[in-house]
JSON list of C-alpha atoms in Angstrom, two decimals:
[
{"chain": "A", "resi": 20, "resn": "UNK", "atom": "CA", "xyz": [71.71, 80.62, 154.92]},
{"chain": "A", "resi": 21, "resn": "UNK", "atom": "CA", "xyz": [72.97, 77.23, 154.21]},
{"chain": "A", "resi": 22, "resn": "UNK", "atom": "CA", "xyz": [75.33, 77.97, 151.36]},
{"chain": "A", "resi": 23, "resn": "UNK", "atom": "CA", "xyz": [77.02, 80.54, 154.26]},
{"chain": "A", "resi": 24, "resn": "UNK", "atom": "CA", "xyz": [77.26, 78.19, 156.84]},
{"chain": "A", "resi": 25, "resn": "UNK", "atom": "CA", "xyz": [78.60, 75.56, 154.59]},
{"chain": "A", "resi": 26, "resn": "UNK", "atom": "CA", "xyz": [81.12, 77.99, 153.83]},
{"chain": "A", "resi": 27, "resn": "UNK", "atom": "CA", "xyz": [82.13, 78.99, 157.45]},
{"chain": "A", "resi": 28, "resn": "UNK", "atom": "CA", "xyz": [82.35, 75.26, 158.42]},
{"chain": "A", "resi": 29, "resn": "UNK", "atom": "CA", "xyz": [84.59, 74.35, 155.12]},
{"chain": "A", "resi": 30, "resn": "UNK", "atom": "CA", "xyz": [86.59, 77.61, 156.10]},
{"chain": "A", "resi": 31, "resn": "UNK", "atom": "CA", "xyz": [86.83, 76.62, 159.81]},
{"chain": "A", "resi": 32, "resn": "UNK", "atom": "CA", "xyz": [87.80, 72.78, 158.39]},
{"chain": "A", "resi": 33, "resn": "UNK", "atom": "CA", "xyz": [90.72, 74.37, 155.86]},
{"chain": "A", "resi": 34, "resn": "UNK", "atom": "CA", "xyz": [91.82, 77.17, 158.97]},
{"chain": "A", "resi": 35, "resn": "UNK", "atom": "CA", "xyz": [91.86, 73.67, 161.26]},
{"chain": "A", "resi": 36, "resn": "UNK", "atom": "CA", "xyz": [93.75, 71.68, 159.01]},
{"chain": "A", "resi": 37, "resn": "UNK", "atom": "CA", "xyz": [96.47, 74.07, 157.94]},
{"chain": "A", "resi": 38, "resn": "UNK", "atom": "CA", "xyz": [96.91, 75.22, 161.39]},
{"chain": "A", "resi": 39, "resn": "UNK", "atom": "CA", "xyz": [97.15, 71.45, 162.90]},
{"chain": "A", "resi": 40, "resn": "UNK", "atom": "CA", "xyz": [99.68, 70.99, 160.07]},
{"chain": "A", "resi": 41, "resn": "UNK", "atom": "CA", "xyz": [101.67, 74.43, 160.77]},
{"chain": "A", "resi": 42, "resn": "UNK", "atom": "CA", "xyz": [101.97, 73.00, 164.41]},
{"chain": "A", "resi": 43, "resn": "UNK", "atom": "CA", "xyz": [103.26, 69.86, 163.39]},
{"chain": "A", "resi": 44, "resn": "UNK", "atom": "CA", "xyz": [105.75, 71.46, 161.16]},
{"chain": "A", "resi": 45, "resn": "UNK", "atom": "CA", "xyz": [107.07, 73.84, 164.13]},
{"chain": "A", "resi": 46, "resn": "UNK", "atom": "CA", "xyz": [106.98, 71.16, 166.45]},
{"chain": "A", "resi": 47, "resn": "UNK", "atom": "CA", "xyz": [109.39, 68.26, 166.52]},
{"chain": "A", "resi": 48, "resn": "UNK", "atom": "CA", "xyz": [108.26, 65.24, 166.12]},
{"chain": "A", "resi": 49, "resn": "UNK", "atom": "CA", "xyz": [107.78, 61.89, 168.50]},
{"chain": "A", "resi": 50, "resn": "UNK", "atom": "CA", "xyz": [109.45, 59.04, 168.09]},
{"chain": "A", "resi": 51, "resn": "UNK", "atom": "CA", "xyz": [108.29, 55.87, 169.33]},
{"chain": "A", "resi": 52, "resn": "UNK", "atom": "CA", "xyz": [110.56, 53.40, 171.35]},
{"chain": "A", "resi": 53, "resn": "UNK", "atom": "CA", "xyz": [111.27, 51.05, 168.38]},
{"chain": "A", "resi": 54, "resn": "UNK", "atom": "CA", "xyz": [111.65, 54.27, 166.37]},
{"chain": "A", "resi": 55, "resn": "UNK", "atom": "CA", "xyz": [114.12, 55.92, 168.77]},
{"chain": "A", "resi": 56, "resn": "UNK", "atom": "CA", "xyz": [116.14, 52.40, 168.87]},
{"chain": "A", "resi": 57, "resn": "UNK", "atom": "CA", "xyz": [116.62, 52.07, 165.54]},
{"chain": "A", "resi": 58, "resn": "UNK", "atom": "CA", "xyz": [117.50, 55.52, 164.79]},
{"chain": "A", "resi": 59, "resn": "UNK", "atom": "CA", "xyz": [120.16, 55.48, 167.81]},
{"chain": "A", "resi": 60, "resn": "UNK", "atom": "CA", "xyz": [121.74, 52.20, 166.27]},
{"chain": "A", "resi": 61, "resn": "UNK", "atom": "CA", "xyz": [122.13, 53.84, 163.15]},
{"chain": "A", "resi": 62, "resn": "UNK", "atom": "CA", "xyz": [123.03, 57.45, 164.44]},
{"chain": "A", "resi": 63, "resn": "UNK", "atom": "CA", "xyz": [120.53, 60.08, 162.31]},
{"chain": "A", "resi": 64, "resn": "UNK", "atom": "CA", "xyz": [119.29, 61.28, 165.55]},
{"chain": "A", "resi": 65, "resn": "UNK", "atom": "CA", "xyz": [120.67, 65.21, 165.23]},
{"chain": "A", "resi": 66, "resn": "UNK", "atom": "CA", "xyz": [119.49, 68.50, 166.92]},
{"chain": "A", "resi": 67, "resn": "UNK", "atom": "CA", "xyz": [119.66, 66.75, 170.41]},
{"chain": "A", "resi": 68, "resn": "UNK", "atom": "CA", "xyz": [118.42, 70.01, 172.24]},
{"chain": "A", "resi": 69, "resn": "UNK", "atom": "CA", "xyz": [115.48, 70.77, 170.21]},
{"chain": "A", "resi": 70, "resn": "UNK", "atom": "CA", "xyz": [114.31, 67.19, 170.80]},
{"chain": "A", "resi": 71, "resn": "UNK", "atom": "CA", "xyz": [110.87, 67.11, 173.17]},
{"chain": "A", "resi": 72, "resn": "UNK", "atom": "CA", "xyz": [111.44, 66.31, 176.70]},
{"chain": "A", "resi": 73, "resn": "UNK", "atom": "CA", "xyz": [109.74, 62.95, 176.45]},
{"chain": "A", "resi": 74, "resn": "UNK", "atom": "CA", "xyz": [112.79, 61.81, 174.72]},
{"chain": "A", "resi": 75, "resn": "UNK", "atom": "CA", "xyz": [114.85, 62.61, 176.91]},
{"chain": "A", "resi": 76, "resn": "UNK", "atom": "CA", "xyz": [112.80, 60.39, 179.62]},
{"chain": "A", "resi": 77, "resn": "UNK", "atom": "CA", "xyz": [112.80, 57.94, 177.09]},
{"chain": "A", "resi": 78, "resn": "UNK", "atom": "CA", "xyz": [117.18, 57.47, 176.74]},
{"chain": "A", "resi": 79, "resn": "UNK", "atom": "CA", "xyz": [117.06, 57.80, 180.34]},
{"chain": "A", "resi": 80, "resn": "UNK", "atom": "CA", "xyz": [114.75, 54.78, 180.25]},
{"chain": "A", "resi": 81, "resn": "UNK", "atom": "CA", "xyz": [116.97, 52.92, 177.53]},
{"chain": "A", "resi": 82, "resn": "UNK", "atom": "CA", "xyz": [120.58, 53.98, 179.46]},
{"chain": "A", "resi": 83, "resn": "UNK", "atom": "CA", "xyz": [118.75, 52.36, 182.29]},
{"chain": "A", "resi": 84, "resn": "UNK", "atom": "CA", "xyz": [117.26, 48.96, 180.97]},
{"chain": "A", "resi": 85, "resn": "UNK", "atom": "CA", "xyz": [119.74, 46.44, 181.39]},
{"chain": "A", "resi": 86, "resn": "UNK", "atom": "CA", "xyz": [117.64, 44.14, 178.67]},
{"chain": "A", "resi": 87, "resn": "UNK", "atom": "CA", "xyz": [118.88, 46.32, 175.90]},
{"chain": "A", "resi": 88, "resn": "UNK", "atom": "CA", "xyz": [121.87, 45.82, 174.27]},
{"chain": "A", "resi": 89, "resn": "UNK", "atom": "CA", "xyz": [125.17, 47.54, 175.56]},
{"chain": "A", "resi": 90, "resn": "UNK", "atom": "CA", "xyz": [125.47, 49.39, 172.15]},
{"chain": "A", "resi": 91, "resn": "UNK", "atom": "CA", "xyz": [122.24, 51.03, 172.42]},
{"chain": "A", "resi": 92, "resn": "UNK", "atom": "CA", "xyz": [122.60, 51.84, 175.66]},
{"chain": "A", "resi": 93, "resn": "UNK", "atom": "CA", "xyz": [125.69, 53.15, 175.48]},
{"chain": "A", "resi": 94, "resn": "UNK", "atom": "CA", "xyz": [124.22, 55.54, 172.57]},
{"chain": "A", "resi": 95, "resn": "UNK", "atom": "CA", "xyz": [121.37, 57.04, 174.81]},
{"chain": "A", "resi": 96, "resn": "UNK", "atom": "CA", "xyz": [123.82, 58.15, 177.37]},
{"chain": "A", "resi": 97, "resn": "UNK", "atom": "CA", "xyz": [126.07, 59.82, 174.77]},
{"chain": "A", "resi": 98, "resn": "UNK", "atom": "CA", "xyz": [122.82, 61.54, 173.76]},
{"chain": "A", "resi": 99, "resn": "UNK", "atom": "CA", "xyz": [122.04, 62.58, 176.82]},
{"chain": "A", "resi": 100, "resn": "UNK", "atom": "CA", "xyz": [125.64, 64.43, 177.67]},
{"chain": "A", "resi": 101, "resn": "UNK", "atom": "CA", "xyz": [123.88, 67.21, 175.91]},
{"chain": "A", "resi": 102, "resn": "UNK", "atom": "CA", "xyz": [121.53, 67.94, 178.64]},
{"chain": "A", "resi": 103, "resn": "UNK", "atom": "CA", "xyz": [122.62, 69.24, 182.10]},
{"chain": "A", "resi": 104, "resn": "UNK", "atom": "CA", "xyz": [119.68, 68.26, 184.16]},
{"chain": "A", "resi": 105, "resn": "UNK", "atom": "CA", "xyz": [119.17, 67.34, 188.03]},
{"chain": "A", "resi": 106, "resn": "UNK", "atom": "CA", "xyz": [117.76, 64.25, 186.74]},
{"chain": "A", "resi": 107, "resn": "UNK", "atom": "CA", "xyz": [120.26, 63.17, 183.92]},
{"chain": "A", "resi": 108, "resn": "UNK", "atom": "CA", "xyz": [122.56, 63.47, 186.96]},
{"chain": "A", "resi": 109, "resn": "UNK", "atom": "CA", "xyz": [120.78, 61.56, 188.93]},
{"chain": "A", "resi": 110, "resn": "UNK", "atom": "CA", "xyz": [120.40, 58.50, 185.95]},
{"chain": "A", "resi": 111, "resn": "UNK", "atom": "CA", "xyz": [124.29, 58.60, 185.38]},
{"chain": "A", "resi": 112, "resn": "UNK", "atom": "CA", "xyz": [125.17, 58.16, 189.19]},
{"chain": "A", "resi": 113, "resn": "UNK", "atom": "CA", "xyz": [122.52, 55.21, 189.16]},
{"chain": "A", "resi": 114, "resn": "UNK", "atom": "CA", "xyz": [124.32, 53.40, 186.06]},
{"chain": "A", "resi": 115, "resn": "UNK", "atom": "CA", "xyz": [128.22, 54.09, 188.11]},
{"chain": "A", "resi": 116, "resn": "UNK", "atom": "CA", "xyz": [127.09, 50.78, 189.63]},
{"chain": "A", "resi": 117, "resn": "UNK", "atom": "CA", "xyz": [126.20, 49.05, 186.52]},
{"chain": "A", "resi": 118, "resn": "UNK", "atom": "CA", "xyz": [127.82, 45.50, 185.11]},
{"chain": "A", "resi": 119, "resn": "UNK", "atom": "CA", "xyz": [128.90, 46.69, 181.53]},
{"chain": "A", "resi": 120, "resn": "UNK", "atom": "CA", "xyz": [132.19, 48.57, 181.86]},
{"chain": "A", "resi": 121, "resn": "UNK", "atom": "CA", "xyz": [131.16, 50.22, 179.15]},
{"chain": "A", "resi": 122, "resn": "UNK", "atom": "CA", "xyz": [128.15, 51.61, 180.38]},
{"chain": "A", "resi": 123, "resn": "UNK", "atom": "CA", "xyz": [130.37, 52.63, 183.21]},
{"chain": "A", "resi": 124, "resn": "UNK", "atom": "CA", "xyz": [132.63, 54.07, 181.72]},
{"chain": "A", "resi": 125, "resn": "UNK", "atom": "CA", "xyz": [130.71, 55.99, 179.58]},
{"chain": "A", "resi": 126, "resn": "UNK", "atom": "CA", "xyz": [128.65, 57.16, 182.23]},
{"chain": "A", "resi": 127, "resn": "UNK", "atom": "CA", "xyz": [131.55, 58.27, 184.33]},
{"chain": "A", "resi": 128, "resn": "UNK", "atom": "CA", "xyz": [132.24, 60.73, 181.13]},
{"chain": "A", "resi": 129, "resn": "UNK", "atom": "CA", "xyz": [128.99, 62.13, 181.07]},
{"chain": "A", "resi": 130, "resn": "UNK", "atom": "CA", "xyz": [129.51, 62.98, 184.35]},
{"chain": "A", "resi": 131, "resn": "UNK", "atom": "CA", "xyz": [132.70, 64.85, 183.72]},
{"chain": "A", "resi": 132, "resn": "UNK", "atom": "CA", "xyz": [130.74, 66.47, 180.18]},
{"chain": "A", "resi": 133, "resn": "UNK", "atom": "CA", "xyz": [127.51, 67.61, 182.74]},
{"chain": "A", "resi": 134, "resn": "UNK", "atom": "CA", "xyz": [129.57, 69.30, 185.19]},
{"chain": "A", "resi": 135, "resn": "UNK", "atom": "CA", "xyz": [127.80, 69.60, 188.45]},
{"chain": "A", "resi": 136, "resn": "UNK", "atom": "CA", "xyz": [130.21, 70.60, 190.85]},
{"chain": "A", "resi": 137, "resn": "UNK", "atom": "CA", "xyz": [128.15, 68.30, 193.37]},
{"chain": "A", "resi": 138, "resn": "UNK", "atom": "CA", "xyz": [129.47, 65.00, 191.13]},
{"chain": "A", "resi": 139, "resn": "UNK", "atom": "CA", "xyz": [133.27, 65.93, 192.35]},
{"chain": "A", "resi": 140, "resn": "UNK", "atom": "CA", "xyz": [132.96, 64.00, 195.57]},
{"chain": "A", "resi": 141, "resn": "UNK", "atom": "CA", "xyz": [131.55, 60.58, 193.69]},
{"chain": "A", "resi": 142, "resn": "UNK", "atom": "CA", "xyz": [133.92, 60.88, 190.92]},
{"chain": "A", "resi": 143, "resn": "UNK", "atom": "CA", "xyz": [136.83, 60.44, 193.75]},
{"chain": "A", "resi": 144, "resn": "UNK", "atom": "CA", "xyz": [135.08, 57.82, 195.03]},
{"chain": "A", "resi": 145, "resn": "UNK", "atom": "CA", "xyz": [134.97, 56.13, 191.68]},
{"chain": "A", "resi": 146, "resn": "UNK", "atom": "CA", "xyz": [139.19, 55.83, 191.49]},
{"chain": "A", "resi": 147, "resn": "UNK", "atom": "CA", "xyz": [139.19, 53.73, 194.59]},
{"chain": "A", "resi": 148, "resn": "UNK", "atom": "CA", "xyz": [136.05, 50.68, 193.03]},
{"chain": "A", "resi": 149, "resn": "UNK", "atom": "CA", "xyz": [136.44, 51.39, 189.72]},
{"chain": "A", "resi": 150, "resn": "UNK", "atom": "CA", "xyz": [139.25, 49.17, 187.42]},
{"chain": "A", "resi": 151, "resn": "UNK", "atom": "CA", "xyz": [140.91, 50.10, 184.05]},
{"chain": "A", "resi": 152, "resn": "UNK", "atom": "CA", "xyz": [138.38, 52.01, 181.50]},
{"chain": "A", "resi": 153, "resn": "UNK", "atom": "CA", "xyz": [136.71, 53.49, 183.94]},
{"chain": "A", "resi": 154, "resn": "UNK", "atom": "CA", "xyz": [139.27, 54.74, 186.30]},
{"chain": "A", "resi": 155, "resn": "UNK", "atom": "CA", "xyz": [140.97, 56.45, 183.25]},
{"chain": "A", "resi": 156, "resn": "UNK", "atom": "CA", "xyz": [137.63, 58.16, 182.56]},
{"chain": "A", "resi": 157, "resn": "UNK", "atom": "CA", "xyz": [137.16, 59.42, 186.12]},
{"chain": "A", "resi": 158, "resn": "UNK", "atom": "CA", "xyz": [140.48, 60.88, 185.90]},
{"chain": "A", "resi": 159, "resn": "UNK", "atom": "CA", "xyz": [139.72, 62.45, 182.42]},
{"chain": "A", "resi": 160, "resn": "UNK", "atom": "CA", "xyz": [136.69, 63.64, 183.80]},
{"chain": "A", "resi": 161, "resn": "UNK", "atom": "CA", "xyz": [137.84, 65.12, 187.09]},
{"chain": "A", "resi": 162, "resn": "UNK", "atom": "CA", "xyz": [140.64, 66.65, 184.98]},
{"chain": "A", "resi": 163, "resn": "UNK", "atom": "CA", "xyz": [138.05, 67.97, 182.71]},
{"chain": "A", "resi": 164, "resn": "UNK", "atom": "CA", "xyz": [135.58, 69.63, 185.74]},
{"chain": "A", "resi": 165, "resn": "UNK", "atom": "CA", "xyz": [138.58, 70.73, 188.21]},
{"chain": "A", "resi": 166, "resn": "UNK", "atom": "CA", "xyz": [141.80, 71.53, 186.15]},
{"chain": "A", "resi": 167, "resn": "UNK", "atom": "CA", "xyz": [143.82, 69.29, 188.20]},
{"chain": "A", "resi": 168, "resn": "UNK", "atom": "CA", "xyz": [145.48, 66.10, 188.23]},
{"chain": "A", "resi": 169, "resn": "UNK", "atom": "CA", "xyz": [146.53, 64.08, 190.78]},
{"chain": "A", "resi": 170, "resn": "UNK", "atom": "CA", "xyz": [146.78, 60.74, 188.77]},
{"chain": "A", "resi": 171, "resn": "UNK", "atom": "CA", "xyz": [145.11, 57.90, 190.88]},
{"chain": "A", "resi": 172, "resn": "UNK", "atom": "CA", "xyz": [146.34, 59.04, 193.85]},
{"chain": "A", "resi": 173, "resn": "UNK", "atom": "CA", "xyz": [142.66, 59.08, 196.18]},
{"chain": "A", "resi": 174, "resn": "UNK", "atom": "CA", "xyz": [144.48, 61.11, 198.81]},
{"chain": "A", "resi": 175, "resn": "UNK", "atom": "CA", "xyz": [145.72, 63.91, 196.90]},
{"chain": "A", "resi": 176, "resn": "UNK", "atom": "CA", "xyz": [142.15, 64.50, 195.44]},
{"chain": "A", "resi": 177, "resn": "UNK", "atom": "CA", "xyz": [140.48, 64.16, 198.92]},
{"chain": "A", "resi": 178, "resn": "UNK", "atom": "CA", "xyz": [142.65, 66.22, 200.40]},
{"chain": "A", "resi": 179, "resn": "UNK", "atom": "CA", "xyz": [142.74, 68.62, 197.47]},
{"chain": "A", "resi": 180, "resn": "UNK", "atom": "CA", "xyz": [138.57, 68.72, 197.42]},
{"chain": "A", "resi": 181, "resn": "UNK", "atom": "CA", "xyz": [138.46, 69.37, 201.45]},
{"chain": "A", "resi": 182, "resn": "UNK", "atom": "CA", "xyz": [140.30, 72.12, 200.79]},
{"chain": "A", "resi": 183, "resn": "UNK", "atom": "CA", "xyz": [138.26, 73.73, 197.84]},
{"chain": "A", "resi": 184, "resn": "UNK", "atom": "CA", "xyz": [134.84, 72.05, 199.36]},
{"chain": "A", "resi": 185, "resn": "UNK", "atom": "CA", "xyz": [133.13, 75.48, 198.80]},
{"chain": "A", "resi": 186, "resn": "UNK", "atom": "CA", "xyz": [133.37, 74.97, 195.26]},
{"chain": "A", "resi": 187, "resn": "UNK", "atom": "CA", "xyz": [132.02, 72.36, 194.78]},
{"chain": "A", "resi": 188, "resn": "UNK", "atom": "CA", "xyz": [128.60, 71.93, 196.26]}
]
């Protein structure tokens, strides 16, 4: 009676093992924040979409820290053009505000590459209070979501979006 349940509890052990390793295998896995840094700085993070969602919270929480350095930040919004989320949306139109032009302006791009309709109206806004880099990139990026361009001309695009409105919601 011993011998067999010695050998269902080394079975059960083997059938645990080979499963928790199967899972791991399927599964991608996590990368701490040091982890994440580094590999950003050098670029060998690939397969952006099959990522887990805690890495996404966790670019969003680099693009957002304004104690990291421009270059990394820059990289976790590039990596995060990939995903068109309400909340990715929400991040970029947080950082339009942001000191580093080039946070701006590479925010202002990810907001052309998402392409929410809804973004129209603040990427208009962003001609008139935003200065070189990043005024080219709104244009580039309402160009990009719209098909049209008006330049920097803020009343041509206002008037253009009041009269297409329903479109972009």
């Amino acid at each position: 009676m011993r011998r067999l349940f010695s050998a269902i509890l080394v079975l059960l052990l083997f059938a645990g093992t080979v499963f928790a390793g199967l899972r791991y295998r399927l599964s991608v896995p996590y990368l701490s924040d040091n982890v994440l840094r580094r590999e950003l700085r050098r670029g060998n993070v690939r397969n952006d979409i099959f990522i887990k969602d805690d890495n996404v919270v966790r670019w969003m929480t680099i693009a957002r820290n304004r104690d990291n350095k421009t270059k990394d930040r820059v990289n976790a919004i590039k990596r995060l053009h990939v995903y068109r989320q309400d909340r990715v949306k929400r991040t970029f139109v947080a950082l339009m505000g942001d000191r580093s032009m080039t946070v701006r302006e590479q925010v202002i791009l990810g907001l052309g590459k998402l392409n929410f309709p809804s973004t129209v109206p603040i990427l208009i806004d962003s001609l008139r209070y935003c200065r070189g880099r990043s005024r080219q990139a709104a244009r580039k990026s309402l160009k990009m979501m719209t098909g049209n361009d008006f330049g920097n001309d803020i009343r041509a695009w206002r008037l253009w979006f009041n009269q297409h409105r329903r479109d972009y919601r």
